[in-house]
Amino acid sequence: MSIFGSMTTAVLGLNAQSKALGHISDNIANSSTIGYKRVDSAFETMVLQSSQRLHEPGGVTAQPVFMNNIQGALTQVQSPTNIAIQGQGFFSVTKVATQGSSTLVQTQTGTVSSSAAFYTRAGDFELDKSRYLVNSAGYALNGWLVDPVTGVLHKDQVAPIQVNSLIDKPVATSTIDLAANLPATPKPGEKVPDSSIQIFDSQGNPRTVNFKWRQQADSSWRMVLDAPGSNTKPVDGTFTGNPATVSFGQNIAGQTAVAQVNVITISGNNTNGQDNLRIGDVYSVKVNGTNYSLKITADNIGSIRTYSGLAGALANQINSASPAASVLATSSGQTIRVTARDAGTPFKLNTEVQSGTRTDNTIVAQTSTAATASAGEIDKFQFPQTQVEVGDSFTINVNGTPISYTVTAATYQSYSTVSDVVSQLAGRINQQLGSTVTASSAGNILSIQANVVNTNVTSSATRTNSAPAVNTMSSLPSVASVAGVRQSRTVTLTGTPGDIGTQYTLSINGTAVTYSTTGEEMTMEDITAALANKINANTSLPVTASAQGGVITVTAKTAASPSGPNSFANTATSVTLNGSSVDVGDTYTITDSGGTPYPLTITNANYGLYDTPAKVMQYFASVVPGASASGNVLTVANATGTVSDAPAAHFTLDQSAVAGQTPAHIGLTFGKTPETVGTLTNISTALVGTGTSVSSANQSAGADATVTFTVDYGFGPQQVTLNLGKYQKPGGLTQYAGEEINVTQLVQNGAPRGQFKDVVFGDNGTVMVNYDNGRSKMVAKVPIITFNNPNALQRESGGVFVESEEAGKPNFNDPETNGAGAVVANSVESSNVDIADEFTKMIVTQRSYSANAKIVTTSDEMLQEVLGLKR
């Protein structure tokens, strides 16, 4: 090998290292390029001649080695249209400018029609202005497209994926899935709430299907399907209703309430013509524990005066009490009549008298002053006590003439002390005997002096005190309280809640009250309560009504006995009252021969006194002049009797019932055996009327429990299948313990018209368009293209590759099949360049380049030596 050969080899080495450095610089520059595949350098030696005796190397050359099959790191991003490949393979892409041309691509399995043949790992796709999925290098993603009419995925051609399905066609509802537990024991009297679901017709209009529930028996339910706006009804019509009856129960007769009456009698002594009312006496009447009392004082004794006055004052005390007493008091003579204000309400009455302090007055004669030549005799009397009592009487006998003064209630307020009495006696002596004697008082001393000198006075004194006994009050019930009974009668209604138009009628004293069922009533108690409310709403009726269960109790508003008619038979000598009873509200009048009427109205207060015709006639005997009574006959001349009978206090009932209509419905039956309890065992559509609902024919255990019905909203018949689970299996529609319905699932498969929302990549490379109606639709699928020798693909600008003879034919695969990688959404593949490795290779390349340069300089120096040999 010559010097020139070594220089040539060194130059080739410099060239090879320059190429390697170019590969390294390209890798480092694209270390952040998505989907970039690094290029390594492979050095190949060039030998011109080499043997055991001679070696002439030709140098070295650097060839690029493509790392297309090495996976770059996957980075998660937010964009839903960015995708990456986990594993082997490439995306098929098309240059945007060449989308219009179409060509056939020969693959390993045949030919595929394609608009271009580029392949890339750069998956940062976004929608461009034409709604193509285009990556940052301007290449549109190719895929297998879905036929928009048939929904078939065409795998015989790939084309750029254009998202132009901006409108989602509405889908008419065809199935409804319902899972719910109906309560085994619903709350009494409360309607089980309706269930409802929104479905869609073929135009995408929202419609409503309502489910109405009613428990008919322990394990039997009615279900009504209602589809407002539909020309056809799932359930429609009525059937002859179930029998209904009204029957009467026990009739409790009424009884007139009688007011209790007690008569209080005031008793006491009378002294010197005066009822002995004592200052300080307290007279009390206690009614049901409330005390009504009156105390005798010097201020009021003058107005009371007598026992009769005391009875009247005490009656006024009771009547004027606040709050009002439960009784009413009237007085007559020395008696007080206490009557219950509310007939039939008894009261307890007690009386008590607390006596005031009694004074026993005396008169003490004093020593007389004898007559003299200048004055007559003077006699004196002392009254030792200070107080006097009503009825006390004091008498002074002067010269044979008695002069007296008696303390009375009328004068007590003015003359209530002994000195007042002494003064009154002195005045009376002077008035009657002033011509012979002169009397004077000084406190409790009475002086009597003869008017003539040397004349004697003959005098004496006596006194009579009021009786010492304490006054009394006694109370005796004269009329016992009768509570009174309001007439009542029970009425039992029978029928079937849920029927419409069943009429129940009660006629009360000829006035009919009717209730017609609406079908919304849950129990017979609801029906009886409604009829009772209608009775109570008519305030002119003499009754009230209450309901419990299926029974109404009709009760009279007043407590009164059944009225009996009364009449008078009049003759010239007598009046006879005919009838066996007397009623509260009756008015009886006797008019005497002079035309004077004497009426008697029977009230609750006086009914106890006049509760028979005989007692009524006794009353008239006491008020009509010249009349006497024997039994119910009043003997009186030329009198006439008239009667005004009280209105009927009792009531009469009549009844009638008319069966209504049973509304169309779907019957649901739940199991009772240990194996089937709570599960759906039967669906009957025998009573859907003219409705379109049809139950499943196979109702054996495990079969689908379905009801199919047809609706028509003006766009033709639309069949809907209601899925209630499986017969005799848990899940779906059940009836287990509870008081309220519990809906766990109520869904349908229809949808309204949808507007484009976004595009995303789904599983296995599917391209999904999401709409604002909640639906998604696949518009394409991304194939993964594999090559037998991917490292031999020809590179183009923009991170794409094109087919080469060394790489082999492309193979279009579903993701994760035939060795193809998986499509990972929301991710991009980073460059597979390792910066640290590239820097290492750069250092080695730099040193190799320097070594080759040294060979050139050394060869040059040697040549210089050769050229210098001629010198």
mmCIF file with all atom_site columns, N, CA and C in Angstrom, residues 61-96:
data_model
loop_
_atom_site.group_PDB
_atom_site.id
_atom_site.type_symbol
_atom_site.label_atom_id
_atom_site.label_alt_id
_atom_site.label_comp_id
_atom_site.label_asym_id
_atom_site.label_entity_id
_atom_site.label_seq_id
_atom_site.pdbx_PDB_ins_code
_atom_site.Cartn_x
_atom_site.Cartn_y
_atom_site.Cartn_z
_atom_site.occupancy
_atom_site.B_iso_or_equiv
_atom_site.pdbx_formal_charge
_atom_site.auth_seq_id
_atom_site.auth_comp_id
_atom_site.auth_asym_id
_atom_site.auth_atom_id
_atom_site.pdbx_PDB_model_num
ATOM 1   N N  . THR A 1 61 ? -16.923 2.960  4.563  1.00 0.00 ? 61 THR A N  1
ATOM 2   C CA . THR A 1 61 ? -18.111 3.753  4.187  1.00 0.00 ? 61 THR A CA 1
ATOM 3   C C  . THR A 1 61 ? -19.142 3.633  5.312  1.00 0.00 ? 61 THR A C  1
ATOM 4   N N  . ALA A 1 62 ? -19.952 4.667  5.533  1.00 0.00 ? 62 ALA A N  1
ATOM 5   C CA . ALA A 1 62 ? -21.001 4.699  6.589  1.00 0.00 ? 62 ALA A CA 1
ATOM 6   C C  . ALA A 1 62 ? -22.376 4.600  5.950  1.00 0.00 ? 62 ALA A C  1
ATOM 7   N N  . GLN A 1 63 ? -23.138 3.565  6.374  1.00 0.00 ? 63 GLN A N  1
ATOM 8   C CA . GLN A 1 63 ? -24.494 3.374  5.872  1.00 0.00 ? 63 GLN A CA 1
ATOM 9   C C  . GLN A 1 63 ? -25.507 3.657  7.013  1.00 0.00 ? 63 GLN A C  1
ATOM 10  N N  . PRO A 1 64 ? -26.646 4.308  6.671  1.00 0.00 ? 64 PRO A N  1
ATOM 11  C CA . PRO A 1 64 ? -27.661 4.556  7.723  1.00 0.00 ? 64 PRO A CA 1
ATOM 12  C C  . PRO A 1 64 ? -28.378 3.255  8.119  1.00 0.00 ? 64 PRO A C  1
ATOM 13  N N  . VAL A 1 65 ? -28.649 3.107  9.399  1.00 0.00 ? 65 VAL A N  1
ATOM 14  C CA . VAL A 1 65 ? -29.430 1.978  9.928  1.00 0.00 ? 65 VAL A CA 1
ATOM 15  C C  . VAL A 1 65 ? -30.691 2.564  10.598 1.00 0.00 ? 65 VAL A C  1
ATOM 16  N N  . PHE A 1 66 ? -31.885 2.268  10.027 1.00 0.00 ? 66 PHE A N  1
ATOM 17  C CA . PHE A 1 66 ? -33.131 2.859  10.528 1.00 0.00 ? 66 PHE A CA 1
ATOM 18  C C  . PHE A 1 66 ? -33.710 2.018  11.675 1.00 0.00 ? 66 PHE A C  1
ATOM 19  N N  . MET A 1 67 ? -34.108 2.685  12.787 1.00 0.00 ? 67 MET A N  1
ATOM 20  C CA . MET A 1 67 ? -34.670 2.023  13.969 1.00 0.00 ? 67 MET A CA 1
ATOM 21  C C  . MET A 1 67 ? -36.200 2.199  14.000 1.00 0.00 ? 67 MET A C  1
ATOM 22  N N  . ASN A 1 68 ? -36.865 1.879  12.916 1.00 0.00 ? 68 ASN A N  1
ATOM 23  C CA . ASN A 1 68 ? -38.325 2.086  12.815 1.00 0.00 ? 68 ASN A CA 1
ATOM 24  C C  . ASN A 1 68 ? -39.124 1.126  13.693 1.00 0.00 ? 68 ASN A C  1
ATOM 25  N N  . ASN A 1 69 ? -38.526 0.034  14.078 1.00 0.00 ? 69 ASN A N  1
ATOM 26  C CA . ASN A 1 69 ? -39.263 -0.966 14.858 1.00 0.00 ? 69 ASN A CA 1
ATOM 27  C C  . ASN A 1 69 ? -39.053 -0.809 16.363 1.00 0.00 ? 69 ASN A C  1
ATOM 28  N N  . ILE A 1 70 ? -38.363 0.263  16.753 1.00 0.00 ? 70 ILE A N  1
ATOM 29  C CA . ILE A 1 70 ? -38.121 0.494  18.184 1.00 0.00 ? 70 ILE A CA 1
ATOM 30  C C  . ILE A 1 70 ? -39.214 1.422  18.735 1.00 0.00 ? 70 ILE A C  1
ATOM 31  N N  . GLN A 1 71 ? -39.852 0.998  19.822 1.00 0.00 ? 71 GLN A N  1
ATOM 32  C CA . GLN A 1 71 ? -40.971 1.751  20.437 1.00 0.00 ? 71 GLN A CA 1
ATOM 33  C C  . GLN A 1 71 ? -40.455 2.986  21.155 1.00 0.00 ? 71 GLN A C  1
ATOM 34  N N  . GLY A 1 72 ? -41.096 4.127  20.884 1.00 0.00 ? 72 GLY A N  1
ATOM 35  C CA . GLY A 1 72 ? -40.823 5.318  21.666 1.00 0.00 ? 72 GLY A CA 1
ATOM 36  C C  . GLY A 1 72 ? -41.740 5.363  22.894 1.00 0.00 ? 72 GLY A C  1
ATOM 37  N N  . ALA A 1 73 ? -41.377 6.222  23.832 1.00 0.00 ? 73 ALA A N  1
ATOM 38  C CA . ALA A 1 73 ? -42.194 6.339  25.049 1.00 0.00 ? 73 ALA A CA 1
ATOM 39  C C  . ALA A 1 73 ? -43.556 6.950  24.718 1.00 0.00 ? 73 ALA A C  1
ATOM 40  N N  . LEU A 1 74 ? -44.607 6.422  25.378 1.00 0.00 ? 74 LEU A N  1
ATOM 41  C CA . LEU A 1 74 ? -45.966 6.968  25.189 1.00 0.00 ? 74 LEU A CA 1
ATOM 42  C C  . LEU A 1 74 ? -46.233 8.029  26.250 1.00 0.00 ? 74 LEU A C  1
ATOM 43  N N  . THR A 1 75 ? -46.737 9.156  25.796 1.00 0.00 ? 75 THR A N  1
ATOM 44  C CA . THR A 1 75 ? -47.040 10.281 26.689 1.00 0.00 ? 75 THR A CA 1
ATOM 45  C C  . THR A 1 75 ? -48.536 10.566 26.647 1.00 0.00 ? 75 THR A C  1
ATOM 46  N N  . GLN A 1 76 ? -49.143 10.622 27.838 1.00 0.00 ? 76 GLN A N  1
ATOM 47  C CA . GLN A 1 76 ? -50.593 10.899 27.905 1.00 0.00 ? 76 GLN A CA 1
ATOM 48  C C  . GLN A 1 76 ? -50.839 12.388 27.699 1.00 0.00 ? 76 GLN A C  1
ATOM 49  N N  . VAL A 1 77 ? -51.843 12.715 26.862 1.00 0.00 ? 77 VAL A N  1
ATOM 50  C CA . VAL A 1 77 ? -52.208 14.100 26.569 1.00 0.00 ? 77 VAL A CA 1
ATOM 51  C C  . VAL A 1 77 ? -53.707 14.269 26.778 1.00 0.00 ? 77 VAL A C  1
ATOM 52  N N  . GLN A 1 78 ? -54.172 15.501 26.743 1.00 0.00 ? 78 GLN A N  1
ATOM 53  C CA . GLN A 1 78 ? -55.582 15.796 26.992 1.00 0.00 ? 78 GLN A CA 1
ATOM 54  C C  . GLN A 1 78 ? -56.435 15.691 25.744 1.00 0.00 ? 78 GLN A C  1
ATOM 55  N N  . SER A 1 79 ? -55.845 15.816 24.599 1.00 0.00 ? 79 SER A N  1
ATOM 56  C CA . SER A 1 79 ? -56.625 15.807 23.362 1.00 0.00 ? 79 SER A CA 1
ATOM 57  C C  . SER A 1 79 ? -57.211 14.414 23.109 1.00 0.00 ? 79 SER A C  1
ATOM 58  N N  . PRO A 1 80 ? -58.523 14.282 22.959 1.00 0.00 ? 80 PRO A N  1
ATOM 59  C CA . PRO A 1 80 ? -59.128 12.961 22.739 1.00 0.00 ? 80 PRO A CA 1
ATOM 60  C C  . PRO A 1 80 ? -58.865 12.418 21.338 1.00 0.00 ? 80 PRO A C  1
ATOM 61  N N  . THR A 1 81 ? -58.337 13.275 20.429 1.00 0.00 ? 81 THR A N  1
ATOM 62  C CA . THR A 1 81 ? -58.083 12.799 19.061 1.00 0.00 ? 81 THR A CA 1
ATOM 63  C C  . THR A 1 81 ? -56.622 12.436 18.835 1.00 0.00 ? 81 THR A C  1
ATOM 64  N N  . ASN A 1 82 ? -55.786 12.536 19.853 1.00 0.00 ? 82 ASN A N  1
ATOM 65  C CA . ASN A 1 82 ? -54.396 12.105 19.751 1.00 0.00 ? 82 ASN A CA 1
ATOM 66  C C  . ASN A 1 82 ? -54.320 10.621 20.087 1.00 0.00 ? 82 ASN A C  1
ATOM 67  N N  . ILE A 1 83 ? -53.609 9.857  19.258 1.00 0.00 ? 83 ILE A N  1
ATOM 68  C CA . ILE A 1 83 ? -53.494 8.427  19.480 1.00 0.00 ? 83 ILE A CA 1
ATOM 69  C C  . ILE A 1 83 ? -52.050 7.999  19.280 1.00 0.00 ? 83 ILE A C  1
ATOM 70  N N  . ALA A 1 84 ? -51.733 6.860  19.836 1.00 0.00 ? 84 ALA A N  1
ATOM 71  C CA . ALA A 1 84 ? -50.398 6.291  19.683 1.00 0.00 ? 84 ALA A CA 1
ATOM 72  C C  . ALA A 1 84 ? -50.541 4.785  19.506 1.00 0.00 ? 84 ALA A C  1
ATOM 73  N N  . ILE A 1 85 ? -49.454 4.170  19.017 1.00 0.00 ? 85 ILE A N  1
ATOM 74  C CA . ILE A 1 85 ? -49.448 2.716  18.830 1.00 0.00 ? 85 ILE A CA 1
ATOM 75  C C  . ILE A 1 85 ? -48.540 2.107  19.892 1.00 0.00 ? 85 ILE A C  1
ATOM 76  N N  . GLN A 1 86 ? -49.130 1.193  20.654 1.00 0.00 ? 86 GLN A N  1
ATOM 77  C CA . GLN A 1 86 ? -48.356 0.431  21.615 1.00 0.00 ? 86 GLN A CA 1
ATOM 78  C C  . GLN A 1 86 ? -47.985 -0.898 20.956 1.00 0.00 ? 86 GLN A C  1
ATOM 79  N N  . GLY A 1 87 ? -46.762 -0.975 20.441 1.00 0.00 ? 87 GLY A N  1
ATOM 80  C CA . GLY A 1 87 ? -46.349 -2.169 19.719 1.00 0.00 ? 87 GLY A CA 1
ATOM 81  C C  . GLY A 1 87 ? -45.926 -1.829 18.302 1.00 0.00 ? 87 GLY A C  1
ATOM 82  N N  . GLN A 1 88 ? -45.964 -2.831 17.426 1.00 0.00 ? 88 GLN A N  1
ATOM 83  C CA . GLN A 1 88 ? -45.505 -2.674 16.056 1.00 0.00 ? 88 GLN A CA 1
ATOM 84  C C  . GLN A 1 88 ? -46.600 -2.111 15.159 1.00 0.00 ? 88 GLN A C  1
ATOM 85  N N  . GLY A 1 89 ? -46.177 -1.430 14.094 1.00 0.00 ? 89 GLY A N  1
ATOM 86  C CA . GLY A 1 89 ? -47.107 -0.978 13.092 1.00 0.00 ? 89 GLY A CA 1
ATOM 87  C C  . GLY A 1 89 ? -47.095 0.517  12.892 1.00 0.00 ? 89 GLY A C  1
ATOM 88  N N  . PHE A 1 90 ? -47.843 0.930  11.860 1.00 0.00 ? 90 PHE A N  1
ATOM 89  C CA . PHE A 1 90 ? -47.910 2.338  11.484 1.00 0.00 ? 90 PHE A CA 1
ATOM 90  C C  . PHE A 1 90 ? -49.359 2.718  11.201 1.00 0.00 ? 90 PHE A C  1
ATOM 91  N N  . PHE A 1 91 ? -49.617 4.043  11.270 1.00 0.00 ? 91 PHE A N  1
ATOM 92  C CA . PHE A 1 91 ? -50.884 4.586  10.802 1.00 0.00 ? 91 PHE A CA 1
ATOM 93  C C  . PHE A 1 91 ? -50.785 4.830  9.301  1.00 0.00 ? 91 PHE A C  1
ATOM 94  N N  . SER A 1 92 ? -51.891 4.597  8.615  1.00 0.00 ? 92 SER A N  1
ATOM 95  C CA . SER A 1 92 ? -51.962 4.965  7.206  1.00 0.00 ? 92 SER A CA 1
ATOM 96  C C  . SER A 1 92 ? -52.437 6.400  7.123  1.00 0.00 ? 92 SER A C  1
ATOM 97  N N  . VAL A 1 93 ? -51.700 7.231  6.421  1.00 0.00 ? 93 VAL A N  1
ATOM 98  C CA . VAL A 1 93 ? -52.047 8.645  6.315  1.00 0.00 ? 93 VAL A CA 1
ATOM 99  C C  . VAL A 1 93 ? -51.976 9.075  4.862  1.00 0.00 ? 93 VAL A C  1
ATOM 100 N N  . THR A 1 94 ? -52.578 10.216 4.588  1.00 0.00 ? 94 THR A N  1
ATOM 101 C CA . THR A 1 94 ? -52.638 10.771 3.241  1.00 0.00 ? 94 THR A CA 1
ATOM 102 C C  . THR A 1 94 ? -52.290 12.241 3.312  1.00 0.00 ? 94 THR A C  1
ATOM 103 N N  . LYS A 1 95 ? -51.466 12.685 2.355  1.00 0.00 ? 95 LYS A N  1
ATOM 104 C CA . LYS A 1 95 ? -51.159 14.103 2.289  1.00 0.00 ? 95 LYS A CA 1
ATOM 105 C C  . LYS A 1 95 ? -52.435 14.847 1.935  1.00 0.00 ? 95 LYS A C  1
ATOM 106 N N  . VAL A 1 96 ? -52.730 15.882 2.643  1.00 0.00 ? 96 VAL A N  1
ATOM 107 C CA . VAL A 1 96 ? -53.985 16.609 2.449  1.00 0.00 ? 96 VAL A CA 1
ATOM 108 C C  . VAL A 1 96 ? -54.130 17.048 1.000  1.00 0.00 ? 96 VAL A C  1
#
